[in-house]
Coordinates of C-alpha atoms and ligand atoms in Angstrom, one line a residue:
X910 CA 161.8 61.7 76.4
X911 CA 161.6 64.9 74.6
X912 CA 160.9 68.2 76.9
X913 CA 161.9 68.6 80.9
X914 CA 158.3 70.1 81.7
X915 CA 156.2 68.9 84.7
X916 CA 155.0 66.0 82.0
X917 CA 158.3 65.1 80.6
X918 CA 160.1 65.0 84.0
X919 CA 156.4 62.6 85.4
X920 CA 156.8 60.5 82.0
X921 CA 160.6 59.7 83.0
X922 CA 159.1 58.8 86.8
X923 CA 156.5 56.8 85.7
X924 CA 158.7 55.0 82.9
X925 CA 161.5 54.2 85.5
X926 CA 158.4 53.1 87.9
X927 CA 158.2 50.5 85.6
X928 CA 162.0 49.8 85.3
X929 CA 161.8 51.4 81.9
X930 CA 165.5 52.7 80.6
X931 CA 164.9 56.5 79.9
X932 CA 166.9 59.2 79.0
X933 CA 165.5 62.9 79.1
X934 CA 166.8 65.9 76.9
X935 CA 165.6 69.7 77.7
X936 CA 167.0 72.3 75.5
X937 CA 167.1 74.9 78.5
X938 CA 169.5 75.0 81.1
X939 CA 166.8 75.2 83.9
X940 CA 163.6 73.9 84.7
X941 CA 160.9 76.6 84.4
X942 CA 161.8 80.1 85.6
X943 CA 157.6 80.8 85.5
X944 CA 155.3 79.6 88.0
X945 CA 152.7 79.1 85.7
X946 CA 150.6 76.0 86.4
X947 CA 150.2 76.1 90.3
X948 CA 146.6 73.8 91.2
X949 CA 148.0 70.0 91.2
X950 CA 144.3 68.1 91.2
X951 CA 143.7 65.0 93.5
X952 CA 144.4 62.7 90.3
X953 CA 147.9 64.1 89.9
X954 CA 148.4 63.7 93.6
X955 CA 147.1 59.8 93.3
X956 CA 149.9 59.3 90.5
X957 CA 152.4 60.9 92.6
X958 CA 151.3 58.8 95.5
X959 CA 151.7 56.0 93.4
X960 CA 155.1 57.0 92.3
X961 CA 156.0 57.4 96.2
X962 CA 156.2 61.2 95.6
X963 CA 152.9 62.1 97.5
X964 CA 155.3 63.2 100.4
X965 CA 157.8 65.5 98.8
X966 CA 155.3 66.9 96.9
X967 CA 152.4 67.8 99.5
X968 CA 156.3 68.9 101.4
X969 CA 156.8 71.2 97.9
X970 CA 153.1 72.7 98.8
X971 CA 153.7 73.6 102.3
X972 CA 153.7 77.7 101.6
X973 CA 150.4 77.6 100.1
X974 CA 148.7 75.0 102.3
X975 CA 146.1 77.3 103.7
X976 CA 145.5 79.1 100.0
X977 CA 142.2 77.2 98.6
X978 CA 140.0 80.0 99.0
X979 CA 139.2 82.7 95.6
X980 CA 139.1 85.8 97.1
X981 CA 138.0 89.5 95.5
X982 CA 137.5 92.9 96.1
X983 CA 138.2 96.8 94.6
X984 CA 141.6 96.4 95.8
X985 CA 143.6 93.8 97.3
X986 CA 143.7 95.7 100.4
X987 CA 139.9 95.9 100.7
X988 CA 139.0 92.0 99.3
X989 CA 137.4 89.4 101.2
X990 CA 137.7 85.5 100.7
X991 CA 134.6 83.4 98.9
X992 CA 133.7 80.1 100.4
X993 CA 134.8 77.1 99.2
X994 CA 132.7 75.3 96.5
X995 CA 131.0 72.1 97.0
X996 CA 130.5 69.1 94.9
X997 CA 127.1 68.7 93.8
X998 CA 125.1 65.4 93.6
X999 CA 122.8 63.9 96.3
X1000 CA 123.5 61.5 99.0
X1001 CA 126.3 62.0 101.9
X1002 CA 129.4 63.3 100.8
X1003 CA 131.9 60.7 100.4
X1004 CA 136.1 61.0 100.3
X1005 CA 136.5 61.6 97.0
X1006 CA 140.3 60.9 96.7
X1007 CA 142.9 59.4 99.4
X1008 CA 144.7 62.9 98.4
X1009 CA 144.1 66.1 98.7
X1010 CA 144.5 68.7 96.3
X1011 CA 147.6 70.8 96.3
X1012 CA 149.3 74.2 95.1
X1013 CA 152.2 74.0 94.0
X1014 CA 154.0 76.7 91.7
X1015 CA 155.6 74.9 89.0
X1016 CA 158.7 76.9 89.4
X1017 CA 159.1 75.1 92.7
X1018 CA 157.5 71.7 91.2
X1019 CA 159.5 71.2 88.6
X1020 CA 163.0 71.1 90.3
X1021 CA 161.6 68.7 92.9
X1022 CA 160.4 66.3 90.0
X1023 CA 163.7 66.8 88.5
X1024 CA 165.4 65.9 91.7
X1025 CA 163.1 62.6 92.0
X1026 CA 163.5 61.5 88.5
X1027 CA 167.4 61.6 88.4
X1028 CA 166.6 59.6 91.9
X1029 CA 165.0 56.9 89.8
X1030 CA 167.7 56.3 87.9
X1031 CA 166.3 58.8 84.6
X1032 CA 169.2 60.2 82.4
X1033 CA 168.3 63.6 82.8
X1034 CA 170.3 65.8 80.2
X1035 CA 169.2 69.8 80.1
X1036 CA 170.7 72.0 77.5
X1037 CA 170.4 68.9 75.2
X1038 CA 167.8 69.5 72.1
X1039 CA 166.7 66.9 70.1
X1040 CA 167.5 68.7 66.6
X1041 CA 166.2 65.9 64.5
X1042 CA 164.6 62.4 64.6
X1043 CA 163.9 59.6 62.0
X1044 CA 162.0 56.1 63.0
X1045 CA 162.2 53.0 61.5
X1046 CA 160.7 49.3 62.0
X1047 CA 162.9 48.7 65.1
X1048 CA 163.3 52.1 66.6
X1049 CA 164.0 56.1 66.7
X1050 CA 167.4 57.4 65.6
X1051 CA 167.1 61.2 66.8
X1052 CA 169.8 63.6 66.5
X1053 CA 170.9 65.7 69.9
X1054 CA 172.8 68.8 70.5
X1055 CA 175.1 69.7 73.6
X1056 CA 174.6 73.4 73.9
X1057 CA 177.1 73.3 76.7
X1058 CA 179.6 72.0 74.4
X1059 CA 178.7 72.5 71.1
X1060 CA 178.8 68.8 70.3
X1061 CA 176.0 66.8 68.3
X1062 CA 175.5 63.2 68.9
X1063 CA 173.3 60.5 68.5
X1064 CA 170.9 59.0 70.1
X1065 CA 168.8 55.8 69.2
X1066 CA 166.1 55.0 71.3
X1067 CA 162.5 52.1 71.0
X1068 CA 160.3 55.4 71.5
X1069 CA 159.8 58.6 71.6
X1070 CA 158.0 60.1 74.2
X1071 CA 157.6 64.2 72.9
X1072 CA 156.7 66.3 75.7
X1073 CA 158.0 69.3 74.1
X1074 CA 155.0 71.8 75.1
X1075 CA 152.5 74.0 73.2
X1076 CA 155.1 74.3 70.2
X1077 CA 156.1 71.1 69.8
X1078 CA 158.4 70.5 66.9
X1079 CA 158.2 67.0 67.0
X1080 CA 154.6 67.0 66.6
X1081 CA 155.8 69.7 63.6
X1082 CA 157.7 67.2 62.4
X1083 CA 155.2 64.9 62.1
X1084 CA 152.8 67.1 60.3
X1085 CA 150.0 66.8 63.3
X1086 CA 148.0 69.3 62.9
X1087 CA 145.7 70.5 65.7
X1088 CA 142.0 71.2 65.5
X1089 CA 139.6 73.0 68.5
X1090 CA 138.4 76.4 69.4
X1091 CA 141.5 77.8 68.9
X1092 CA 142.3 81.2 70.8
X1093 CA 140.0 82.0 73.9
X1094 CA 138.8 85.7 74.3
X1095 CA 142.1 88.2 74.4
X1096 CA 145.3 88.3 74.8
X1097 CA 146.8 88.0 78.2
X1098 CA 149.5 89.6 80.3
X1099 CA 151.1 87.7 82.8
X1100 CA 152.9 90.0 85.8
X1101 CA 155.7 88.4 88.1
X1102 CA 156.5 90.4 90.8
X1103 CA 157.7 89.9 94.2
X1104 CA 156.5 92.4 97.0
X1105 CA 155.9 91.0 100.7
X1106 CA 152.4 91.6 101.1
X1107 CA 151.8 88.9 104.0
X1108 CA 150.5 91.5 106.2
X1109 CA 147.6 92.2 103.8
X1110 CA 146.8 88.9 103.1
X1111 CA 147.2 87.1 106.7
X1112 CA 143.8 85.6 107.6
X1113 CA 142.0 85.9 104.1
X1114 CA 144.6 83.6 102.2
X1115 CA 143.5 82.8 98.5
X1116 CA 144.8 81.0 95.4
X1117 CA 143.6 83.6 93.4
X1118 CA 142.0 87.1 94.1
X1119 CA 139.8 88.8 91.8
X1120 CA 140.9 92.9 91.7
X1121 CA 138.4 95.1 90.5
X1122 CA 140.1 98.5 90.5
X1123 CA 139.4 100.2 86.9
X1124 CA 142.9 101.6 86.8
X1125 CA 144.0 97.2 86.3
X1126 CA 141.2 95.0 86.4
X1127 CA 142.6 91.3 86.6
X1128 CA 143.6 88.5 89.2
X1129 CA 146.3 88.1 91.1
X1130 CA 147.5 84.6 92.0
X1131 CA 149.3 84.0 95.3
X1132 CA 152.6 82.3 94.2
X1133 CA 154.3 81.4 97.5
X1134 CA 151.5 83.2 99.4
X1135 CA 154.2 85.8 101.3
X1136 CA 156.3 87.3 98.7
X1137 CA 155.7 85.8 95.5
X1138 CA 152.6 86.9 92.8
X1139 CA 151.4 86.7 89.7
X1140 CA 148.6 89.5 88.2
X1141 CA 147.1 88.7 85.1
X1142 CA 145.2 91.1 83.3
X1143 CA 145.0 92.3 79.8
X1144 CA 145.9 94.7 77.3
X1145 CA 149.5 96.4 76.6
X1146 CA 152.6 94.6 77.6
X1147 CA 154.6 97.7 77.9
X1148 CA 153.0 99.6 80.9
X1149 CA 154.4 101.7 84.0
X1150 CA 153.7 97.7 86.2
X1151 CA 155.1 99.2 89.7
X1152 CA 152.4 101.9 89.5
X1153 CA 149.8 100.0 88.2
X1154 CA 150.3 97.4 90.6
X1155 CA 150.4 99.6 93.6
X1156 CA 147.0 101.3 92.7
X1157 CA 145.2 98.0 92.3
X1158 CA 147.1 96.3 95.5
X1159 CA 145.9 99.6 97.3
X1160 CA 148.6 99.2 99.7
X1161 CA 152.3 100.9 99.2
X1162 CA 154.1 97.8 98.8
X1163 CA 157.6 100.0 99.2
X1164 CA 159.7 96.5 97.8
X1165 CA 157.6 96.1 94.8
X1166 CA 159.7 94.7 91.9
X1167 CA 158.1 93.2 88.9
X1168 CA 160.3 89.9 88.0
X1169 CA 159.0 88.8 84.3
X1170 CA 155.8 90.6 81.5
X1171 CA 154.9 87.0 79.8
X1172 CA 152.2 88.3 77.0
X1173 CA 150.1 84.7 76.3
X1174 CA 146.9 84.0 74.8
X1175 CA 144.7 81.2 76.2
X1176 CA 143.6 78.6 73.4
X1177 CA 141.4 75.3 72.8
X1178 CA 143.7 72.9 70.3
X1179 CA 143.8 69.2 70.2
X1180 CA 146.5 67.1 68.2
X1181 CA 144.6 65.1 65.1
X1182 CA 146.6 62.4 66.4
X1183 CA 148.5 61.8 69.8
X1184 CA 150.9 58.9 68.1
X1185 CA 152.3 58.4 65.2
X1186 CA 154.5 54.8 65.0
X1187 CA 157.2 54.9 67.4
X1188 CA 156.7 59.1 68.8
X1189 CA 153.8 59.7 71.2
X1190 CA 152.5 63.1 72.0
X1191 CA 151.9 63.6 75.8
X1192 CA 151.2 67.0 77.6
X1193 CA 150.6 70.6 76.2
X1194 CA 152.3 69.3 72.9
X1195 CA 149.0 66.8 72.3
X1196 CA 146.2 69.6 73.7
X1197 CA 146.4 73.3 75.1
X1198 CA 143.9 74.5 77.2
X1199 CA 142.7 77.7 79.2
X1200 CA 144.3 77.8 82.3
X1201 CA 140.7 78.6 84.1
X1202 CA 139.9 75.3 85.3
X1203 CA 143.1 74.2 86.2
X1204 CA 143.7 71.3 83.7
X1205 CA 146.8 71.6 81.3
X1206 CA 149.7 70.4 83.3
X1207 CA 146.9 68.0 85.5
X1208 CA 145.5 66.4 81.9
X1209 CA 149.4 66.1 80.8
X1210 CA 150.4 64.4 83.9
X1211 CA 147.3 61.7 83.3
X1212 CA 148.6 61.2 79.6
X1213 CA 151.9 59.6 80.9
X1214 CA 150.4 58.0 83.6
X1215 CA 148.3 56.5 81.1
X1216 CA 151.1 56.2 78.0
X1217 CA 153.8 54.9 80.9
X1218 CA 152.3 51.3 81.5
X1219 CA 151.8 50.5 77.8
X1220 CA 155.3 51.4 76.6
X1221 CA 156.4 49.1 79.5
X1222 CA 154.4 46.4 78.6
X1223 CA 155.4 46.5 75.0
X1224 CA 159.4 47.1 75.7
X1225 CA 159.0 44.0 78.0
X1226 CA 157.3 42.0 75.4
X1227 CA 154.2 41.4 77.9
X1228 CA 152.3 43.0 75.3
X1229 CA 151.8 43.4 71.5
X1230 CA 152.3 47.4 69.8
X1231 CA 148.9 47.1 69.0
X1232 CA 148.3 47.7 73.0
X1233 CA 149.8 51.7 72.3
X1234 CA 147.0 52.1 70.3
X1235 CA 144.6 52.8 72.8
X1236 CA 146.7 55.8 74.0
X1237 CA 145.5 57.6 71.3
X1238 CA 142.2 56.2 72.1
X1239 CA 141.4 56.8 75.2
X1240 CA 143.7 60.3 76.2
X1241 CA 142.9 62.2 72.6
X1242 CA 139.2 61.8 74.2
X1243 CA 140.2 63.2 77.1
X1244 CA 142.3 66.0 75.9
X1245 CA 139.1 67.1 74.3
X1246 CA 137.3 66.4 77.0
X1247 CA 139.5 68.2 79.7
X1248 CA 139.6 71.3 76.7
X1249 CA 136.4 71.5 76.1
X1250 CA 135.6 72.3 80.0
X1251 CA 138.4 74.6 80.1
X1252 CA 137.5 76.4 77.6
X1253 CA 134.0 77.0 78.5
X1254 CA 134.8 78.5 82.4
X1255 CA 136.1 82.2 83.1
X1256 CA 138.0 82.8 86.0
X1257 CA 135.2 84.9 87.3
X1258 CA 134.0 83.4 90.6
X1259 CA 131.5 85.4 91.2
X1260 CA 129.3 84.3 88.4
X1261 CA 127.2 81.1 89.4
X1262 CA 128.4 77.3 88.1
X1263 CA 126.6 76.9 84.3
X1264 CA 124.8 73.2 85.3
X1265 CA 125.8 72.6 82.2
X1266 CA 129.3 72.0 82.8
X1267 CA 131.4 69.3 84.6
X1268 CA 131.2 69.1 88.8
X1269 CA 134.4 70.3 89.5
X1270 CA 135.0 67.2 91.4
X1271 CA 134.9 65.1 87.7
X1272 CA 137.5 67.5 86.6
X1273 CA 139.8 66.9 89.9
X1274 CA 139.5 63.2 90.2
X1275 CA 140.0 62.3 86.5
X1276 CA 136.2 60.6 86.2
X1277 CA 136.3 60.8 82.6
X1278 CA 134.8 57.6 81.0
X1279 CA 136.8 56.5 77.9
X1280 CA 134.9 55.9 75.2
X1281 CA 136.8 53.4 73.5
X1282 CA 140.8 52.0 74.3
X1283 CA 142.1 49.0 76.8
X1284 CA 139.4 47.7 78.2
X1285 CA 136.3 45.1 78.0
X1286 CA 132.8 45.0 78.0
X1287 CA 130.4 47.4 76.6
X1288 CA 129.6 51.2 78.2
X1289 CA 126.0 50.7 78.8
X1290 CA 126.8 51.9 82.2
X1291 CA 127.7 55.8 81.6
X1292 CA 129.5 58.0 83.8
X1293 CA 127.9 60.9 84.6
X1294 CA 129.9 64.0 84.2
X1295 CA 127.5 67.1 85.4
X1296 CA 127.7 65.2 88.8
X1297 CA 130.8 63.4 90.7
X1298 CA 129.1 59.8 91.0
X1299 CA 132.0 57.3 90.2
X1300 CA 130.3 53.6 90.7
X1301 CA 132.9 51.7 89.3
X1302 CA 132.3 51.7 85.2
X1303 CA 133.9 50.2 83.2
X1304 CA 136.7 52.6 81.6
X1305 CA 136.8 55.1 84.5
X1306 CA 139.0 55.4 87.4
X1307 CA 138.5 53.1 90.4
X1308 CA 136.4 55.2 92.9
X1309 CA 138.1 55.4 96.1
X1310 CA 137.4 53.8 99.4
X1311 CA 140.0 52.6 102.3
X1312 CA 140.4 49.0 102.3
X1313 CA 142.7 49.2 105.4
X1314 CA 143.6 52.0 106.9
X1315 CA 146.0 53.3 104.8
X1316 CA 145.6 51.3 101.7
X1317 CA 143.0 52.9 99.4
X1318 CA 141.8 51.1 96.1
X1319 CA 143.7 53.1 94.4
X1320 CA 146.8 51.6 95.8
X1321 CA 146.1 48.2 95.0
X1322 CA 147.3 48.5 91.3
X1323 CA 150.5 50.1 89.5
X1324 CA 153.4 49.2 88.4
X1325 CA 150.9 45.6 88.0
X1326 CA 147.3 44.7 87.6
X1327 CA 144.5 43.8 90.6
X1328 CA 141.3 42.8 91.2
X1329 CA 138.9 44.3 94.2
X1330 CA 136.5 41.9 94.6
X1331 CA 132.8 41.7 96.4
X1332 CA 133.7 38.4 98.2
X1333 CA 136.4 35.6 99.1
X1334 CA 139.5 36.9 97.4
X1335 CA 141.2 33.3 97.2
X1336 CA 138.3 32.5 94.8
X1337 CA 139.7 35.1 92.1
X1338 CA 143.5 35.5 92.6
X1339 CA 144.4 33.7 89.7
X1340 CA 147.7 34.3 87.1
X1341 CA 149.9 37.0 89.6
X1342 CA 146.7 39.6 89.5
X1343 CA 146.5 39.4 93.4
X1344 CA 142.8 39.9 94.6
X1345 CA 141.2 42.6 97.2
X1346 CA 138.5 42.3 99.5
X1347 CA 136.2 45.4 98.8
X1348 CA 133.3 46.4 101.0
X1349 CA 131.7 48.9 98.4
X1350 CA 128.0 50.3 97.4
X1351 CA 128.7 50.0 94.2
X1352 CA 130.0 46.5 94.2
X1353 CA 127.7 43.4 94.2
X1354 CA 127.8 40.5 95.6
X1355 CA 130.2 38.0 93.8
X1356 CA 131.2 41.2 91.5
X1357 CA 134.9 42.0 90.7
X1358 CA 136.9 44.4 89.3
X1359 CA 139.8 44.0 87.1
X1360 CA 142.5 47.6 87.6
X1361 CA 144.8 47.9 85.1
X1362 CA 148.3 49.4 86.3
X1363 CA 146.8 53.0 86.0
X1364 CA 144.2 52.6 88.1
X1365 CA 141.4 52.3 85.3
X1366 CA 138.4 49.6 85.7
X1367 CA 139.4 47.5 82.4
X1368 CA 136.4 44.8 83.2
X1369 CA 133.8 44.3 85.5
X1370 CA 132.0 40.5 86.2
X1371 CA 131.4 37.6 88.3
X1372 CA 133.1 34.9 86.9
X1373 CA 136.5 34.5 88.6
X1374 CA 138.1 32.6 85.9
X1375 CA 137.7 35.5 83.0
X1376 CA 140.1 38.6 84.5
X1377 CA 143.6 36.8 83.4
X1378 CA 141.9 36.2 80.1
X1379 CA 140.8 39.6 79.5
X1380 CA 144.0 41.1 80.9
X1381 CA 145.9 38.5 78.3
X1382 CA 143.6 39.8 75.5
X1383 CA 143.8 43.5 76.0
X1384 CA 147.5 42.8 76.1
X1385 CA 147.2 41.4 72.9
X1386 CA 145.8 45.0 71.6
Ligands
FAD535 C1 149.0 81.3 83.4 C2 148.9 79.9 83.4 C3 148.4 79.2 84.5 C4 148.3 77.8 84.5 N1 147.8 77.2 85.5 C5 147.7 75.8 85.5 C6 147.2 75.1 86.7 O1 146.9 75.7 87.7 N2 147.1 73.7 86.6 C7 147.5 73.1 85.5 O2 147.3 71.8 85.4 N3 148.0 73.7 84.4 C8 148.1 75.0 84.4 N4 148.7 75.7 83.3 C9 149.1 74.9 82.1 C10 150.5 74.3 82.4 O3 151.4 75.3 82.7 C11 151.0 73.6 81.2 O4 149.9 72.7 80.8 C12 152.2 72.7 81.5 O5 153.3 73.5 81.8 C13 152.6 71.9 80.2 O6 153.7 71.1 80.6 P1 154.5 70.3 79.4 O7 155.6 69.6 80.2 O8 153.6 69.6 78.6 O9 155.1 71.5 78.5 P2 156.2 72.6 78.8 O10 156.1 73.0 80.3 O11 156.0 73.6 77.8 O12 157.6 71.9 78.6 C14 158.0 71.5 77.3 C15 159.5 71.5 77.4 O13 160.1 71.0 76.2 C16 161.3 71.6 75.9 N5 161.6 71.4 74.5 C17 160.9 71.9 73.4 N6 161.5 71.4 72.3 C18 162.6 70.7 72.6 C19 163.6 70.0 71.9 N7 163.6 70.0 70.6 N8 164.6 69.4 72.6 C20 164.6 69.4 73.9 N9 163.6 70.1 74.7 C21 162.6 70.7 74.0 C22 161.0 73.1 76.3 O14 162.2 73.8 76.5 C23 160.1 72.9 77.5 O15 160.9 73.0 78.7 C24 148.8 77.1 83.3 C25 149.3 77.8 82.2 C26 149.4 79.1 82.3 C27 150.0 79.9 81.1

């Protein structure tokens, strides 16, 4: 594993999940000293569920439990919280997810993944850059530097997982180039600044509040909700930030004291290829997104959820290379997918939903349809993605219902591969995929599903006898 970001660190959990040998390097001494990405969707929370994280995690979330609401106003002082959105469709609402969403700063996210991944057994080594790599038939020689000590070494691993953000020098290395919208309206400024402002905020909490006071138009993000924000705006970096701050807070804030100026520029790139051989692209270094819909850390945590079973299966020898293949396949297609949608929202929430667009309930539950990768049988069947109707397709993610009463569906698979099934599960158990009983609309009678390890509908039938052959062949690549 190259890079210690929030997808780095969840590649290393979900490899050791699998009893993977993995050792991380991180060229920094810390994790990141930004909160950045701070909306964790339900589909990161089902893979940290799955992980056994869901706990420490939702724990990690606790100061901005009550912070769902956008909020806006002149000033902060004078702003008012906007109701919730709903998901569209028709019919009764249904759980969409056994989680629920969380925020999370990644500042305080990333040390808890840390924690959990050196937990699992991960060799986690920070101030460690990879300085150069070479692969051959069997494997990747890469080249490491100590920047505690000074020493190089080597390091020769099966793969390389490159998790090395927006910049990626191993996807450099590779000559990947990118292609997309590129950047996204104007450069950004990013303010960190404690003050304690809980007074002004108690009883119209938000996640982020839109300030419209002409002296620093912008949003401000509630970062622990109490004492920690962020205010993004635009324009010069080098401003008078206490004073401009006070005057669009509207309130004196006597502690103010700006932490960080992070100029950044919001962009729409994709990677022309998300493998190449042995080195795998997972996270912002395979696709960078605007921040407006909440999607580049969420998309990256998906990749190696989805890249995490495969390299398993292939270091194991349950399955052939060919099986990686369908990485590239099936979370290139999401990347653009997830970057497209990002790059067509605003932060403005004010302005109503274009129908156009994704519910945002497709977005937060990962209902993307692959188009082509792991799985069998043709797409006929296509998800929808303007509204959240997940009916068990073929290549989506298994909708969610309780089977018991705390065992959703999307428990039943991970680190291995099960079936939920319309009738007598004794009928289908068959080869070590053990069978559910599932009581769902969307199932019909004598129907089955087969759920590969990441929760994805790779086959849909009636005969019992075909799952273990169709796992065997997808296996095969
Ligand atoms: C303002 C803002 C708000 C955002 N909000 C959200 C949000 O709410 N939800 C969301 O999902 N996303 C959000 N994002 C996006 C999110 O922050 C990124 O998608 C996420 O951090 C990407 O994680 P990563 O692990 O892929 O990359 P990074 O976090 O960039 O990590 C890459 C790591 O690799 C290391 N590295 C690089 N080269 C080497 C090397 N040669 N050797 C060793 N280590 C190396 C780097 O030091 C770095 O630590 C936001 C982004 C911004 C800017």
């Amino acid at each position: 594993m190259v890079g210690g970001g929030l997808v780095g660190l969840t590649t290393a959990l979900v490899l050791r999940h699998h009893g993977v040998e993995v050792t991380l390097v991180e060229k920094r001494a810390t994790t990141s000293p930004q909160p950045k990405a701070r909306r964790f969707h339900v589909r990161s929370l089902e893979i940290f569920r799955g992980l056994g994280l869901a706990e420490v995690v939702r724990e990690a979330a606790r100061d901005l439990a009550e912070h769902d609401h956008m909020a806006t106003g002149h000033t902060l002082a004078e702003a008012r919280q906007l109701p919730l959105w709903q998901p569209s469709g028709s019919g009764d609402p249904v759980e969409i997810s056994p989680e629920l969403p969380c925020l999370v700063a990644q500042d305080v996210m990333e040390p808890v993944l840390r924690q959990a991944a050196e937990d699992a057994g991960a060799r986690v080594r920070f101030q460690t850059e990879l300085t150069s790599f070479a692969q051959d038939a069997d494997g990747v020689s890469a080249e490491l530097h100590d920047h505690r000590t000074g020493e190089d070494t080597a390091l020769r691993a099966a793969f390389v997982v490159a998790a090395d953000g927006a910049r990626s020098p191993v996807r450099s290395a590779l000559g990947i180039d990118r292609s997309g919208r590129g950047a996204i309206g104007d450069p950004s400024v990013n303010v960190y600044f404690h003050a304690d402002l809980s007074d002004v905020v108690r009883g119209r909490e938000f996640n982020l509040c839109k300030l419209e006071h002409p002296a620093l138009p912008g949003a401000l993000a509630s970062v622990d909700g109490r004492y920690r924000w962020v205010f993004m705006t635009g324009g010069e970096v080098e401003r008078d930030w206490p004073a401009l701050l006070r005057t669009a807070l509207g309130v004196p804030a006597p502690d103010l004291e700006v932490r960080s100026v992070l100029p950044w520029q919001a962009e729409m790139l994709v990677a022309d290829r998300y493998s190449d051989g042995r080195v795998h692209l997972a996270g912002d270094a395979a696709h960078v997104m605007p921040p407006f819909a909440a999607l580049g850390a969420n998309t990256g945590i998906a990749d190696a959820h989805n890249l995490g079973w495969k390299l398993a299966a292939v270091l194991s020898g349950a399955a052939a290379p060919a099986l990686l293949d369908s990485y590239d396949a099936e979370r290139r297609a999401a990347g653009w997918f997830t970057a497209d949608q990002s790059s067509r929202r605003t932060w403005d929430a004010t302005t109503a939903p274009d129908p156009t667009l994704a519910d945002p309930f497709v977005l937060a539950a990962g209902a993307f349809q692959y188009p082509a990768g792991a799985f069998a049988g043709d797409l006929d069947d296509v998800e929808p993605v303007t509204e959240f109707a997940p009916a068990g397709r073929i290549a989506t993610r298994i909708p969610h219902r309780w089977l018991d009463t705390d065992l959703s569906t999307l428990d039943i698979a991970g680190p291995g591969w099960a079936l939920a099934v319309a009738d007598d599960p004794q009928r289908w158990a068959a080869d070590g995929i053990p069978a559910h009983r599932l009581d769902a609309d969307f199932l019909a009678p004598g129907e089955g599903l087969l759920i590969r390890p990441d929760d994805v509908i790779a086959w849909r039938g009636t005969d019992p006898t075909t799952p273990a052959t169709v796992r065997e062949k997808l296996l095969a690549g």
